[in-house]
Coordinates of C-alpha atoms in Angstrom, one line a residue:
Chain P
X118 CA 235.2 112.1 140.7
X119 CA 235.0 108.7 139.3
X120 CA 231.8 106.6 140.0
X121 CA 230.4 103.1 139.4
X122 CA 226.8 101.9 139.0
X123 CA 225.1 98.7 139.6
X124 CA 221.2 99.0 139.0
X125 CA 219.9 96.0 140.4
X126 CA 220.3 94.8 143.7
X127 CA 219.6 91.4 142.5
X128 CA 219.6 89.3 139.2
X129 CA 217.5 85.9 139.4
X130 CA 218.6 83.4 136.5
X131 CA 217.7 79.8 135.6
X132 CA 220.5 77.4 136.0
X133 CA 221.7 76.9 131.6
X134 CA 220.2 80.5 131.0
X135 CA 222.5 83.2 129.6
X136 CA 223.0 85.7 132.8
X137 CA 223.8 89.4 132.7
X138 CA 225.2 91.9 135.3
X139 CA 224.9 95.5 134.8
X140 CA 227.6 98.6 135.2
X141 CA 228.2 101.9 134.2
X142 CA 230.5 103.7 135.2
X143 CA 231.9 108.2 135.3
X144 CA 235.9 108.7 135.1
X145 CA 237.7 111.1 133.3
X146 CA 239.9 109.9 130.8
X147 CA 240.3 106.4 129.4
X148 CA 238.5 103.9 132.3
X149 CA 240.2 100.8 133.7
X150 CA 237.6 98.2 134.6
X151 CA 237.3 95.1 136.5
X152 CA 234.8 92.5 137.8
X153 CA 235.0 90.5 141.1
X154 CA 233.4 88.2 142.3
X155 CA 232.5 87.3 146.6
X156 CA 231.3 83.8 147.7
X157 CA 229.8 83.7 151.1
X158 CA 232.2 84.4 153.8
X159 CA 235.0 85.1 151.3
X160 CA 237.2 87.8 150.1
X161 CA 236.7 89.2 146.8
X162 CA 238.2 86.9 143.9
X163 CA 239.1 89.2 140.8
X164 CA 237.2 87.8 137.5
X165 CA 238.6 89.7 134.5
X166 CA 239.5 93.1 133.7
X167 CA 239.7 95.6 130.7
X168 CA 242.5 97.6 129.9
X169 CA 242.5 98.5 126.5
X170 CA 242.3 96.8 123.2
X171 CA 239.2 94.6 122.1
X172 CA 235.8 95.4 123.8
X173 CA 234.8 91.5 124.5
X174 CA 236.9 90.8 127.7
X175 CA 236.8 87.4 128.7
X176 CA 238.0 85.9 132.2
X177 CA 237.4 83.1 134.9
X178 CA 234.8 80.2 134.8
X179 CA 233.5 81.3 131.5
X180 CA 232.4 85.0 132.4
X181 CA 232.9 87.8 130.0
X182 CA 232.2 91.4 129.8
X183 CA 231.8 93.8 126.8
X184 CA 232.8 97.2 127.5
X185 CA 230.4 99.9 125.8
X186 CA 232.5 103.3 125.7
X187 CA 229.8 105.2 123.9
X188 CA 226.9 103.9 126.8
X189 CA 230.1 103.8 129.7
X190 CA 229.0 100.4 129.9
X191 CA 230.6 97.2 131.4
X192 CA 227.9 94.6 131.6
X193 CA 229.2 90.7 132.9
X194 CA 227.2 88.2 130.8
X195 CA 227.5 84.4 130.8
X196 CA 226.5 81.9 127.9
X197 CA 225.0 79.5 130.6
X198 CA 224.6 80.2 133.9
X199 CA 225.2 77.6 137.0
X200 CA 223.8 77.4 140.6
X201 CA 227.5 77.6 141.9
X202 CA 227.8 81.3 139.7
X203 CA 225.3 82.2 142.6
X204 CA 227.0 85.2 144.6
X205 CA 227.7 88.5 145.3
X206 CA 229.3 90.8 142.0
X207 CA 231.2 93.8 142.1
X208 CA 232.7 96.5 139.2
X209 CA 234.7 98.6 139.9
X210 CA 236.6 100.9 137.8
X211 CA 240.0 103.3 138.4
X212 CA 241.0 106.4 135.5
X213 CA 244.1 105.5 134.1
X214 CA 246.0 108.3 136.4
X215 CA 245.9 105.1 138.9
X216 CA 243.4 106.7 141.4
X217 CA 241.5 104.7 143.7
X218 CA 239.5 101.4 142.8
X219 CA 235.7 102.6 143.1
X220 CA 233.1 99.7 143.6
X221 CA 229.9 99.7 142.8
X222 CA 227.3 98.8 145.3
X223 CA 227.3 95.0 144.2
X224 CA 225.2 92.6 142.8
X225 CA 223.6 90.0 144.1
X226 CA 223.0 86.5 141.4
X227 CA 221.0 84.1 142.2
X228 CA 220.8 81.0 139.8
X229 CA 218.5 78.5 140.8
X230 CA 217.8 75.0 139.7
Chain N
X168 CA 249.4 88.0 141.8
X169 CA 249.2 88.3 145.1
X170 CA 248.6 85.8 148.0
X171 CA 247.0 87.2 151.1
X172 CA 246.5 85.8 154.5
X173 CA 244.3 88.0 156.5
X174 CA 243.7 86.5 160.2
X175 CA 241.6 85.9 162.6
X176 CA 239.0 85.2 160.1
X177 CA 236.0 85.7 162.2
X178 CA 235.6 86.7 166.0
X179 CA 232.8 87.9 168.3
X180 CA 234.3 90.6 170.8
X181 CA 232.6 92.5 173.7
X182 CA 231.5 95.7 173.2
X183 CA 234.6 98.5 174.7
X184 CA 237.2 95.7 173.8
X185 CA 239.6 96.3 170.6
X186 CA 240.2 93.7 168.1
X187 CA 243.8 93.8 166.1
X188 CA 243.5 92.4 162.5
X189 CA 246.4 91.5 160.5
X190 CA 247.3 91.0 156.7
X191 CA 250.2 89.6 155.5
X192 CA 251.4 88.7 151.6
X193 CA 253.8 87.1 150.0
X194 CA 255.1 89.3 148.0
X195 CA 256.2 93.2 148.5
X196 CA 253.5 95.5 147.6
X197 CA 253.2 99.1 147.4
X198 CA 249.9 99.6 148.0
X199 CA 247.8 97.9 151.3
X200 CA 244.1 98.9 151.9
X201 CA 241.3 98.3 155.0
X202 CA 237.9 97.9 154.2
X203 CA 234.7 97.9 155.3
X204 CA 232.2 95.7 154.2
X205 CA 228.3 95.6 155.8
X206 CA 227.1 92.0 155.0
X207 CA 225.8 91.8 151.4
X208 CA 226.8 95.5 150.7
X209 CA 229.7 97.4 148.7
X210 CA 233.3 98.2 150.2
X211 CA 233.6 101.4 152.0
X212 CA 237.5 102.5 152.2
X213 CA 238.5 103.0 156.1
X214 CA 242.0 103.8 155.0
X215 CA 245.4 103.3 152.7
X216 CA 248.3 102.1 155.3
X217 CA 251.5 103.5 154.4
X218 CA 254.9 101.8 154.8
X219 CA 257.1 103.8 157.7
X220 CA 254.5 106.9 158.3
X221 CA 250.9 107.3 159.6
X222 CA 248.2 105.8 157.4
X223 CA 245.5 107.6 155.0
X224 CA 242.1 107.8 156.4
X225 CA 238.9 108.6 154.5
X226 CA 236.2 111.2 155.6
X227 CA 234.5 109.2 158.6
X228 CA 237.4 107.1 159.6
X229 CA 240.0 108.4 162.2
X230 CA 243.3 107.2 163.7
X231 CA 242.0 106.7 167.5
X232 CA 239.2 104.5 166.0
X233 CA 241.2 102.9 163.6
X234 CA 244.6 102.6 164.5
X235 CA 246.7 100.9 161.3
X236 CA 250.3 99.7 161.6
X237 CA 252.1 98.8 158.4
X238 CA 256.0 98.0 159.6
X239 CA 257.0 96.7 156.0
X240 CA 255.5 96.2 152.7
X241 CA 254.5 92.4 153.6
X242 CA 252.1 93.1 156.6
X243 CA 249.7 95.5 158.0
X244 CA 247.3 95.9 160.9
X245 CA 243.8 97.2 161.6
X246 CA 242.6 97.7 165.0
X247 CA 239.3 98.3 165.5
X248 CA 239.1 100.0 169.0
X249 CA 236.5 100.9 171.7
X250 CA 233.8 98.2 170.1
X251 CA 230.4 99.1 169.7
X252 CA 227.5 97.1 168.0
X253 CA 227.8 99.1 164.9
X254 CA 231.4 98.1 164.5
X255 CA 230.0 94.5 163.6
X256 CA 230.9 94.0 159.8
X257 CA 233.3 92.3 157.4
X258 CA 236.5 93.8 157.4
X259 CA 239.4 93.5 154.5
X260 CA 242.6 94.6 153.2
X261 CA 243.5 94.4 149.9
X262 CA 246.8 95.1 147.7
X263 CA 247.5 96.8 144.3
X264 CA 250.5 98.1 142.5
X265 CA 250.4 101.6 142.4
X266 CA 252.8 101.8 139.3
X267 CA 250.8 99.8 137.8
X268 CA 246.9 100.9 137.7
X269 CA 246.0 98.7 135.2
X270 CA 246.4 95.5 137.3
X271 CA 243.9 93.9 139.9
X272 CA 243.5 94.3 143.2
X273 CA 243.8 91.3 145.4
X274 CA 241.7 91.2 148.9
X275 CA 242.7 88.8 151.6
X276 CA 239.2 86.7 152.7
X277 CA 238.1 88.8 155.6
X278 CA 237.5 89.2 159.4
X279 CA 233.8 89.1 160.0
X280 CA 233.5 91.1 163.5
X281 CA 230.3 90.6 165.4
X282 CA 230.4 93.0 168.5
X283 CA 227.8 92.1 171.4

């Protein structure tokens, strides 16, 4: 059974601090993973994904995410964090015989001023 | 991608009452799934509503609770039946492309349910 996990609950930053969100992650074979994003009363927004091919992934409002295969790692980082980046982050990950999306149990950032 | 307009967006209902929830995209997908989301916590999957025959339900979700129509692959329901308190959460659907895993989902923005 695939499984995703996000260690900490919350992740306090400094507004122009580089920001990091943890995730590992269990699936057999080669992983698909993805990062969303919830505001407040919101859906989840998709961020970026990776597939296959380099390990540095980079997607929407400057967020990126290196994928670690040796550590089954998929950690969102940030150059410069903003107080609007505050919200609720999710990983998720499916095995490449297009099971289910599995989330992780979220993160919450919180960049502040 | 796909564009998805979930509705209402937020009610409060009386407990023993049933609340219908709809989703509908813009495009024809293969894939529709309801979630459940406690405020500030991770998605629980209720179930995967299939086009023309009864829906998929996960262990702890059942069809007399959860009743989901899907006529089409452009729109689905969720009713959330017989309210209780504990029913009070953030509900979503989301789509994907089941021949393709490698892309996204997409989530519609929610019904926040507040049963009282």
């Amino acid at each position: 059974a695939q499984s995703v996990a996000q260690p900490e609950d919350q992740v306090n930053v400094a507004e122009g601090n580089p920001l990091t969100v943890k995730c590992t992650y269990s699936v057999s074979g080669n992983p698909y993973l993805f990062w969303y994003v919830q505001y407040p009363n919101r859906g989840l927004q998709f961020l970026l994904k990776y597939i296959t091919g380099d390990n540095l992934v980079k997607g929407s409002y400057g967020f990126e995410a290196e994928f670690n295969k040796s550590q089954t790692s998929f950690h969102l980082k940030k150059p410069s964090a903003l107080v609007s980046d505050s919200a609720l982050y999710f990983c998720a990950v499916r095995d490449n015989a297009g099971n289910m999306l599995t989330f992780g149990g979220g993160t919450r950032l919180m960049v502040k001023p | 991608s796909a564009v998805i307009s979930q509705k209402p967006s937020r009610d409060i209902c009386q407990r023993g009452t049933s609340l219908t929830i709809q989703c509908q995209v813009d495009s024809q997908v293969t894939m529709m799934f309801w979630y459940r989301q406690q405020p500030g916590q991770s998605l629980t999957l209720i179930a995967t509503a299939n086009q023309g025959s009864e829906a998929t339900y996960e262990s702890g979700f059942v069809i007399d609770k959860f009743p989901i129509s899907r006529p089409n692959l452009t729109f689905s329901t969720l009713t959330v039946s017989n309210m209780s308190p504990e029913d009070s959460s953030i509900y979503l659907c989301s789509v994907e492309d089941s021949a393709r895993p490698n892309t996204e989902a997409f989530f519609g923005q929610g019904t926040r349910l507040t049963v009282v």
